[in-house]
PDB file of C-alpha atoms in Angstrom:
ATOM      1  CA  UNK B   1       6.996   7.564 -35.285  1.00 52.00           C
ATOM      2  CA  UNK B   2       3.440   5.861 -36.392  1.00 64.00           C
ATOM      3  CA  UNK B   3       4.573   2.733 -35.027  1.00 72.00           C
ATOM      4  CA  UNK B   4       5.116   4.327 -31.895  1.00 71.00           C
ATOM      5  CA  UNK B   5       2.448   6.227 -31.952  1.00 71.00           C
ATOM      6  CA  UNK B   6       0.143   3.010 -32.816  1.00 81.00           C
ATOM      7  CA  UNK B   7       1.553   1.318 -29.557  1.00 84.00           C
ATOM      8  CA  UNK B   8       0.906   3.674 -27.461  1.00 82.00           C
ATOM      9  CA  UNK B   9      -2.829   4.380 -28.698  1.00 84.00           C
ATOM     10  CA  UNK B  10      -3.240   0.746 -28.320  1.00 88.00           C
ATOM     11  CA  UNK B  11      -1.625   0.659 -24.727  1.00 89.00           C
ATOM     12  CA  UNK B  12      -3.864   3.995 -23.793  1.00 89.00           C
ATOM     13  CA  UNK B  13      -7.205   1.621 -25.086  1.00 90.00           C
ATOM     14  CA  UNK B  14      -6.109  -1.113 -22.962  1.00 92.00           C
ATOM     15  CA  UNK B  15      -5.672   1.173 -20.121  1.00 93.00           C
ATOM     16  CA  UNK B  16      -9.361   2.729 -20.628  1.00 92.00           C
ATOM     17  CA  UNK B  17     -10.616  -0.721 -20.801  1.00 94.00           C
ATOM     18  CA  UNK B  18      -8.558  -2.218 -17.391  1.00 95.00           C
ATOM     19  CA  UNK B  19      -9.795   1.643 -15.480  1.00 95.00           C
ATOM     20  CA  UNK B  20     -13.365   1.051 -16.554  1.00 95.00           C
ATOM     21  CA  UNK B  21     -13.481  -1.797 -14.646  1.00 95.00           C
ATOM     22  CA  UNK B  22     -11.832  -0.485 -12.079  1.00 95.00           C
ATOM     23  CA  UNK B  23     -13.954   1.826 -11.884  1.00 94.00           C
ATOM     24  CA  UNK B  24     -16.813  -0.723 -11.680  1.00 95.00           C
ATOM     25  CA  UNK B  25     -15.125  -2.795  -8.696  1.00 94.00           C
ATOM     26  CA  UNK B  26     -14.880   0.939  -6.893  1.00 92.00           C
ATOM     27  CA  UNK B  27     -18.553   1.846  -7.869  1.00 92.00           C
ATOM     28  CA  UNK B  28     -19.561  -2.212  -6.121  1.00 94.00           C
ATOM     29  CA  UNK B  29     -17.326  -1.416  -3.144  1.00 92.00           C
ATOM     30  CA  UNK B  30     -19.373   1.719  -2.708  1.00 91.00           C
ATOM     31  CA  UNK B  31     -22.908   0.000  -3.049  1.00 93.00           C
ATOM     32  CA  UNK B  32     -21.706  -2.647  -0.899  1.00 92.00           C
ATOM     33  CA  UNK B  33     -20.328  -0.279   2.135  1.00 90.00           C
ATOM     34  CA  UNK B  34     -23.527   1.031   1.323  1.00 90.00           C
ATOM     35  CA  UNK B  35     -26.023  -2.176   1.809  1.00 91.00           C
ATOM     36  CA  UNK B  36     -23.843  -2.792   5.175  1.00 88.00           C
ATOM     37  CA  UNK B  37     -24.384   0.892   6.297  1.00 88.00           C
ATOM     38  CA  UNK B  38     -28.627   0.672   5.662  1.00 88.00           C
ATOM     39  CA  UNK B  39     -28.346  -3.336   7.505  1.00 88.00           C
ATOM     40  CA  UNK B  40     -26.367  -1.722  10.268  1.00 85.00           C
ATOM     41  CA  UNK B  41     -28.876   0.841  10.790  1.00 85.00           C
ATOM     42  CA  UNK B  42     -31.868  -1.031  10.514  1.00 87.00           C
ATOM     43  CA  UNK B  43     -30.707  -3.439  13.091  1.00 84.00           C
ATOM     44  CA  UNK B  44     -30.134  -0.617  15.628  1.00 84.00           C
ATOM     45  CA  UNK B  45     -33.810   0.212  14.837  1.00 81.00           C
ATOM     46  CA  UNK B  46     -35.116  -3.230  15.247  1.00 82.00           C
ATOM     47  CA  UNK B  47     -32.940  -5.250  17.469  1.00 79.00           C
ATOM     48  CA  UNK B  48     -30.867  -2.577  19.372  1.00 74.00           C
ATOM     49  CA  UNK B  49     -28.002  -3.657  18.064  1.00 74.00           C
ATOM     50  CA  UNK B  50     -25.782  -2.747  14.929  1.00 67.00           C
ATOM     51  CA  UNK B  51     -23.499  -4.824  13.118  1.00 73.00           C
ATOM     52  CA  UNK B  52     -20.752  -2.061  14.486  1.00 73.00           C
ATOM     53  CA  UNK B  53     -17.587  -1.434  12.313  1.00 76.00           C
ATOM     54  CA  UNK B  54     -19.792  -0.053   9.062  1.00 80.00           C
ATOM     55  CA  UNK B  55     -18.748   3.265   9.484  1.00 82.00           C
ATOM     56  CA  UNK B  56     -15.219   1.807   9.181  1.00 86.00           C
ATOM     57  CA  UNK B  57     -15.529  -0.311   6.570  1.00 87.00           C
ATOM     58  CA  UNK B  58     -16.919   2.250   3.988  1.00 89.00           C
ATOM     59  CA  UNK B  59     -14.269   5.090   5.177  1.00 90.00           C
ATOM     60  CA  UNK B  60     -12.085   2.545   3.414  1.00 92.00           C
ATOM     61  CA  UNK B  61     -14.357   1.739   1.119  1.00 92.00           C
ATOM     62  CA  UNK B  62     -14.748   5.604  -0.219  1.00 92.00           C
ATOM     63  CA  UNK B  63     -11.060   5.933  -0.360  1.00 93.00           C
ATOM     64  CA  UNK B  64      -9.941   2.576  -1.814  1.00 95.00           C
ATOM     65  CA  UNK B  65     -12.877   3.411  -4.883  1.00 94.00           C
ATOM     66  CA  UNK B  66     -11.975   7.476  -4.903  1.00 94.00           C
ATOM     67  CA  UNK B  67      -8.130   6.748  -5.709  1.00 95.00           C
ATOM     68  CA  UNK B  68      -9.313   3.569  -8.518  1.00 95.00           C
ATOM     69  CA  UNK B  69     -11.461   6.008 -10.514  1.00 94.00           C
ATOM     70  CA  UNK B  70      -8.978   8.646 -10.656  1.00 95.00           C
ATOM     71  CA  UNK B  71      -7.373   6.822 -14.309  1.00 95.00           C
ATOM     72  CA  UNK B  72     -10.335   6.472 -16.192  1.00 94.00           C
ATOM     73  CA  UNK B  73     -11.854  10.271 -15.115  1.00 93.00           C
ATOM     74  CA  UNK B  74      -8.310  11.254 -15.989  1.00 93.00           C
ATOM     75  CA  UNK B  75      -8.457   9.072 -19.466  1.00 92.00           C
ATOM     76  CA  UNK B  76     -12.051  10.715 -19.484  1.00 90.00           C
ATOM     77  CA  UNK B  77     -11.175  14.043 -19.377  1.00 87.00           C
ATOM     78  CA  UNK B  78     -13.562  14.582 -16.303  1.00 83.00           C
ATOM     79  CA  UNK B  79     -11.228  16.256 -14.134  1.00 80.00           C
ATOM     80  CA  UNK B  80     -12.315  20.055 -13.180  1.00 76.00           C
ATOM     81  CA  UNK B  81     -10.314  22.700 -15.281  1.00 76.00           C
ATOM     82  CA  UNK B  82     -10.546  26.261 -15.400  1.00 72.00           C
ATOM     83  CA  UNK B  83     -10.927  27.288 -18.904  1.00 72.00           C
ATOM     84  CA  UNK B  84     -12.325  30.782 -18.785  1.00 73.00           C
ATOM     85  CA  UNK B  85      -9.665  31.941 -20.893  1.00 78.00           C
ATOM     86  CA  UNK B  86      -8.303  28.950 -22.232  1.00 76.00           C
ATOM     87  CA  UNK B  87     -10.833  28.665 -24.709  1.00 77.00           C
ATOM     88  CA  UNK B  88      -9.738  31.904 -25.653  1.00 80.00           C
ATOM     89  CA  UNK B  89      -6.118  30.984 -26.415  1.00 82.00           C
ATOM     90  CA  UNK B  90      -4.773  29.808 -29.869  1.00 87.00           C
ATOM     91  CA  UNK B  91      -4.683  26.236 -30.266  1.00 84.00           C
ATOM     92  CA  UNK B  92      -1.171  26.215 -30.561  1.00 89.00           C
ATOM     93  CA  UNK B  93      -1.141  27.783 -27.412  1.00 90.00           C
ATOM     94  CA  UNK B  94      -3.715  25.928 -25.848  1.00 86.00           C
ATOM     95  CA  UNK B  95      -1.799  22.613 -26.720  1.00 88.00           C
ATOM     96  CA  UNK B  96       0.968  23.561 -24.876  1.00 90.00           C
ATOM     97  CA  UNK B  97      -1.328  24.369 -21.895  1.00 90.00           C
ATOM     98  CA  UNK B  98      -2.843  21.012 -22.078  1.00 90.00           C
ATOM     99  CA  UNK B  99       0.675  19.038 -21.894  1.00 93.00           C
ATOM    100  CA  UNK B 100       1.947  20.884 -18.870  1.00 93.00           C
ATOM    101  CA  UNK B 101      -1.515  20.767 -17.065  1.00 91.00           C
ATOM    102  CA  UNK B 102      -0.757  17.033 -17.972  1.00 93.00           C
ATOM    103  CA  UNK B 103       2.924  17.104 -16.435  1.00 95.00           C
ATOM    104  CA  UNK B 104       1.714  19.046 -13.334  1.00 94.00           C
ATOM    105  CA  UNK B 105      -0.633  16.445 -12.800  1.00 94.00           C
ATOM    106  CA  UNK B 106       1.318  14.016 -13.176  1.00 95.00           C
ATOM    107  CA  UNK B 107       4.194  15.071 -11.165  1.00 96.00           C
ATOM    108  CA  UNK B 108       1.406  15.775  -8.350  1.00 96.00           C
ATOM    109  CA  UNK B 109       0.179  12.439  -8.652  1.00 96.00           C
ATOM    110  CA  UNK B 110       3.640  10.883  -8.452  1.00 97.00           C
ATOM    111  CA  UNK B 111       4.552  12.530  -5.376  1.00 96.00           C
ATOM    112  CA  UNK B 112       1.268  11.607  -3.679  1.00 96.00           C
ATOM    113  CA  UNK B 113       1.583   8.197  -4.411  1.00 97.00           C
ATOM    114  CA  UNK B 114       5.230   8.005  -3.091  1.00 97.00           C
ATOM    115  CA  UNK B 115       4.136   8.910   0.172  1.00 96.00           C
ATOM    116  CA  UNK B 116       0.950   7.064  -0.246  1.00 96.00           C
ATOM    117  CA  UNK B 117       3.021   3.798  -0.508  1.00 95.00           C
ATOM    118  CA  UNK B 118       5.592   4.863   2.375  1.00 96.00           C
ATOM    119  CA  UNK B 119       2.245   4.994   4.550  1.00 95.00           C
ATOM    120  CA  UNK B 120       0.999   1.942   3.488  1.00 95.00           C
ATOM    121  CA  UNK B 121       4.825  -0.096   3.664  1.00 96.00           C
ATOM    122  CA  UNK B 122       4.832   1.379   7.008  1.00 96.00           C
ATOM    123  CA  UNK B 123       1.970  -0.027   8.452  1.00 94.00           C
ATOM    124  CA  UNK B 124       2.756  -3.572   6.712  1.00 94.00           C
ATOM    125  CA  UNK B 125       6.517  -3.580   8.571  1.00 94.00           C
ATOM    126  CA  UNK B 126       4.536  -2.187  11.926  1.00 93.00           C
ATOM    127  CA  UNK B 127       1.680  -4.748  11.627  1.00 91.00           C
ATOM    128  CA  UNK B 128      -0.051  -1.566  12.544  1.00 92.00           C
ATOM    129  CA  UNK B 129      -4.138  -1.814  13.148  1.00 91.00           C
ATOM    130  CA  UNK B 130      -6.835   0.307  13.508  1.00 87.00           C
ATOM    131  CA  UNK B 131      -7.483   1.660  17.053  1.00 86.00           C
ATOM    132  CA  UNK B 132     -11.153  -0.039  16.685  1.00 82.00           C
ATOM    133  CA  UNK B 133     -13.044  -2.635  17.905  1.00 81.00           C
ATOM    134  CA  UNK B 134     -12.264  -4.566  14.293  1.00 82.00           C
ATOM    135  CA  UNK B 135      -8.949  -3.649  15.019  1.00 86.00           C
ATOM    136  CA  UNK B 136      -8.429  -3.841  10.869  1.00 88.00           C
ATOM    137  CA  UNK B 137      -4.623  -4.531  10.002  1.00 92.00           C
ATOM    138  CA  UNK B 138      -4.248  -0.683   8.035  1.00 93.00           C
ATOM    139  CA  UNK B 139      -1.644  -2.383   5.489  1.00 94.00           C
ATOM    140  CA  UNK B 140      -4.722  -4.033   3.427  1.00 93.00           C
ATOM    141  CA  UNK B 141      -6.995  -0.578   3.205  1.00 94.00           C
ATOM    142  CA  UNK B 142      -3.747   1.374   2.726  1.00 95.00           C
ATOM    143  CA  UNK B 143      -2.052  -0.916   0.395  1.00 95.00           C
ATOM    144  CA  UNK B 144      -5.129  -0.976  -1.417  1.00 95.00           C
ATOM    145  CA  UNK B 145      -5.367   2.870  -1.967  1.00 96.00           C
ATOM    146  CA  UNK B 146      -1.972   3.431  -2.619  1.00 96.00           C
ATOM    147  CA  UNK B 147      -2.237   0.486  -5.496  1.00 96.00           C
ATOM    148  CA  UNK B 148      -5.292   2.984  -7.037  1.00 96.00           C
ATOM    149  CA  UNK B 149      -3.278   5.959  -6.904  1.00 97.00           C
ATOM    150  CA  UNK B 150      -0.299   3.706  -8.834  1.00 97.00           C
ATOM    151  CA  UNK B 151      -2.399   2.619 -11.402  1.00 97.00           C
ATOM    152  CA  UNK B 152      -3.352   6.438 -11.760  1.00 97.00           C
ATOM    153  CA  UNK B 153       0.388   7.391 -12.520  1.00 97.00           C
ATOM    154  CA  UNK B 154       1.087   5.000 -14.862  1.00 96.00           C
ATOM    155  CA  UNK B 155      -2.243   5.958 -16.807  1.00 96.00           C
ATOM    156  CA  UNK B 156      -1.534   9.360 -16.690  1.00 96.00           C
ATOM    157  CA  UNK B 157       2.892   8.071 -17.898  1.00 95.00           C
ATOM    158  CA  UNK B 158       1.149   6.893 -20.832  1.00 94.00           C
ATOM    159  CA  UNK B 159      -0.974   9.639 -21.728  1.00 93.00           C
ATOM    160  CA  UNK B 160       1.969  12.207 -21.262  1.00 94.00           C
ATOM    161  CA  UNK B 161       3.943  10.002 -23.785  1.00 93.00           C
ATOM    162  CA  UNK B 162       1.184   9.927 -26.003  1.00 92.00           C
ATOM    163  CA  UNK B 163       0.693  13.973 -25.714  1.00 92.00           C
ATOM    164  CA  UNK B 164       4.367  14.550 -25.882  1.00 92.00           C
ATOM    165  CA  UNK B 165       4.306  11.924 -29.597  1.00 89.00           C
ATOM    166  CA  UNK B 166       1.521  13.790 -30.658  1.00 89.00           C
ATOM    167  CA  UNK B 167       3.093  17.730 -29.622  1.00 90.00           C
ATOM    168  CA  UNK B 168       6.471  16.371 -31.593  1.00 89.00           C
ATOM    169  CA  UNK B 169       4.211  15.610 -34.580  1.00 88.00           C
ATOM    170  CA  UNK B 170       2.377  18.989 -34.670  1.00 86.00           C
ATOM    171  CA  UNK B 171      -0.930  16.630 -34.109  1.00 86.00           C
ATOM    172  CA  UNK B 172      -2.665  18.800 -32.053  1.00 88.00           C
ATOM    173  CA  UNK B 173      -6.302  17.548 -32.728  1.00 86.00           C
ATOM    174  CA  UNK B 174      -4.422  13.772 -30.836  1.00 87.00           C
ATOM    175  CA  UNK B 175      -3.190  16.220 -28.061  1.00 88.00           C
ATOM    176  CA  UNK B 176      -6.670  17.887 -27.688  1.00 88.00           C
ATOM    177  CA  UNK B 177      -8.547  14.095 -27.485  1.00 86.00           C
ATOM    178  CA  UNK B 178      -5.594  12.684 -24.937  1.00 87.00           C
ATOM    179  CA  UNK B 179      -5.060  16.215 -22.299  1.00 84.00           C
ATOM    180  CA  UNK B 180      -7.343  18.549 -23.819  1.00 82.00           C
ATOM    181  CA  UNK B 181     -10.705  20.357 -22.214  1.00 81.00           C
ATOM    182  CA  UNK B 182     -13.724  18.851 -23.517  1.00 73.00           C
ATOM    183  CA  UNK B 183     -15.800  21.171 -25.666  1.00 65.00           C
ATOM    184  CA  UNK B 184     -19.162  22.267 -25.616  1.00 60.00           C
ATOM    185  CA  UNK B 185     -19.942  19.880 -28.693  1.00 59.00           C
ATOM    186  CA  UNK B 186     -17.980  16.891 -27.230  1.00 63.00           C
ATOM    187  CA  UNK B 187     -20.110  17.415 -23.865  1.00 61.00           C
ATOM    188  CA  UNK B 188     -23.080  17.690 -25.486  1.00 62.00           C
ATOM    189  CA  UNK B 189     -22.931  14.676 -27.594  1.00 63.00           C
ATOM    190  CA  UNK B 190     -21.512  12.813 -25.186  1.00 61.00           C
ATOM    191  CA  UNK B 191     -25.080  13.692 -23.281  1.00 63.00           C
ATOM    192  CA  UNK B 192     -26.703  12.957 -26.504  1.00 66.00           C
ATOM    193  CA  UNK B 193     -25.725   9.710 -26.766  1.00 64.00           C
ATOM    194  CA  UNK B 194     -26.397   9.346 -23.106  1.00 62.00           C
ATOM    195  CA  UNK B 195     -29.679  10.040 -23.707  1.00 69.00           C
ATOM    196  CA  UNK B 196     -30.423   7.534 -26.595  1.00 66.00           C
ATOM    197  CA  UNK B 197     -28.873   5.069 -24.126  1.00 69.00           C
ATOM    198  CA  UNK B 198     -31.467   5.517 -21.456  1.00 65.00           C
ATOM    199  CA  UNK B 199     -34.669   5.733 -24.345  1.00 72.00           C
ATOM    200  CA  UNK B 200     -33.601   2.584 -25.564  1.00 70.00           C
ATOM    201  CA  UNK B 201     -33.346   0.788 -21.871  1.00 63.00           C
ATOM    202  CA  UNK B 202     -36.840   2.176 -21.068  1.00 68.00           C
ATOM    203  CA  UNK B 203     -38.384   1.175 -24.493  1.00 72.00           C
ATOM    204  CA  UNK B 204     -36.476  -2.302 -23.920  1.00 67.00           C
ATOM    205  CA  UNK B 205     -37.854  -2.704 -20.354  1.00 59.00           C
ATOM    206  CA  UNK B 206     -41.476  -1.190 -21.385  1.00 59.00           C
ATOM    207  CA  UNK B 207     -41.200  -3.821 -24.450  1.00 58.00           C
ATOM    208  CA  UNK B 208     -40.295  -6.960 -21.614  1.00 53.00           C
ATOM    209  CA  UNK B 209     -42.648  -5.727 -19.225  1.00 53.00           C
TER     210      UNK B 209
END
């Protein structure tokens, strides 16, 4: 069981590592749909004439980035809960909450990505294009989404393996850190250390400058 349980911590810190960066390649895509939007816009102002397809371009954009950041906010704990009374609840109790919240979303997620890829093969076998002047083949921005909510599923397999190992084992305090709410104390250190991250940039860039 600790062997297990080793592998699949180790596969979860991979995961975390491989959706941070996603997360960063969404977070680019955004700034970049961005940059085209503002060029697009000061053209029209200027010249009379935009680039045309930006509005497009980051539709896709938000989507494609939305459906990449959904692993690490889920690995993250980010995700809006209700936990008016679940704070109230024994922990035993609570556990059990916190594993089923983490099969519902999984099963959700599942079933949205199923269709999300039948949408996406679709268009690829239809060579099927956007009714616009880009006339963008829908496959690529589709394919790409659907591949973001995939990645989200088999995060959220290996953190529902990792809750189950850890409800087996009575290790509730692992099943709290993988599925649980975060707590008053965990949010506020986490901005704590936020915090001290930002002093030391500014004292780093005041000591530069």
């Amino acid at each position: 069981m600790s062997n297990q349980a080793s592998f699949l911590a180790r596969a979860l810190a991979l995961a975390h590592r491989l959706s941070r960066w996603a997360v960063w390649a969404g977070g680019a895509l955004t700034l970049a749909s961005v940059l085209l939007i503002t060029l697009d816009v000061v053209l029209r102002k200027l010249l009379g004439r935009g680039l045309g397809g930006s509005d497009e371009l980051s539709g896709y954009a938000f989507a494609i980035s939305v459906t990449w950041a959904l692993a690490f906010t889920a690995l993250e704990r980010a995700n809006v809960r209700i936990d008016v009374v679940y704070q109230y609840l024994p922990v035993r109790l609570a556990a059990v909450l916190d594993w089923l919240a983490l099969v519902a979303l999984g099963v959700f997620a599942a079933f949205l990505t199923f269709y999300a890829g039948q949408v996406a093969l679709n268009s690829w076998e239809m060579s099927s294009t956007a009714n616009t002047p880009l006339g963008t083949p829908l496959a690529i921005p589709q394919g790409l989404w659907a591949l973001g909510l995939a990645w989200f599923v088999i995060v959220l397999a290996l953190m529902l393996l990792r809750a189950s190992a850890a409800l087996v084992s009575g290790d509730l305090a692992t099943l709290r850190a993988v599925a649980g709410v975060k707590t008053a104390v965990e949010e506020a250190e986490e901005g704590v250390a936020e915090g001290e991250r930002l002093i030391r940039a500014e004292t780093s860039h005041a000591g530069v400058a």
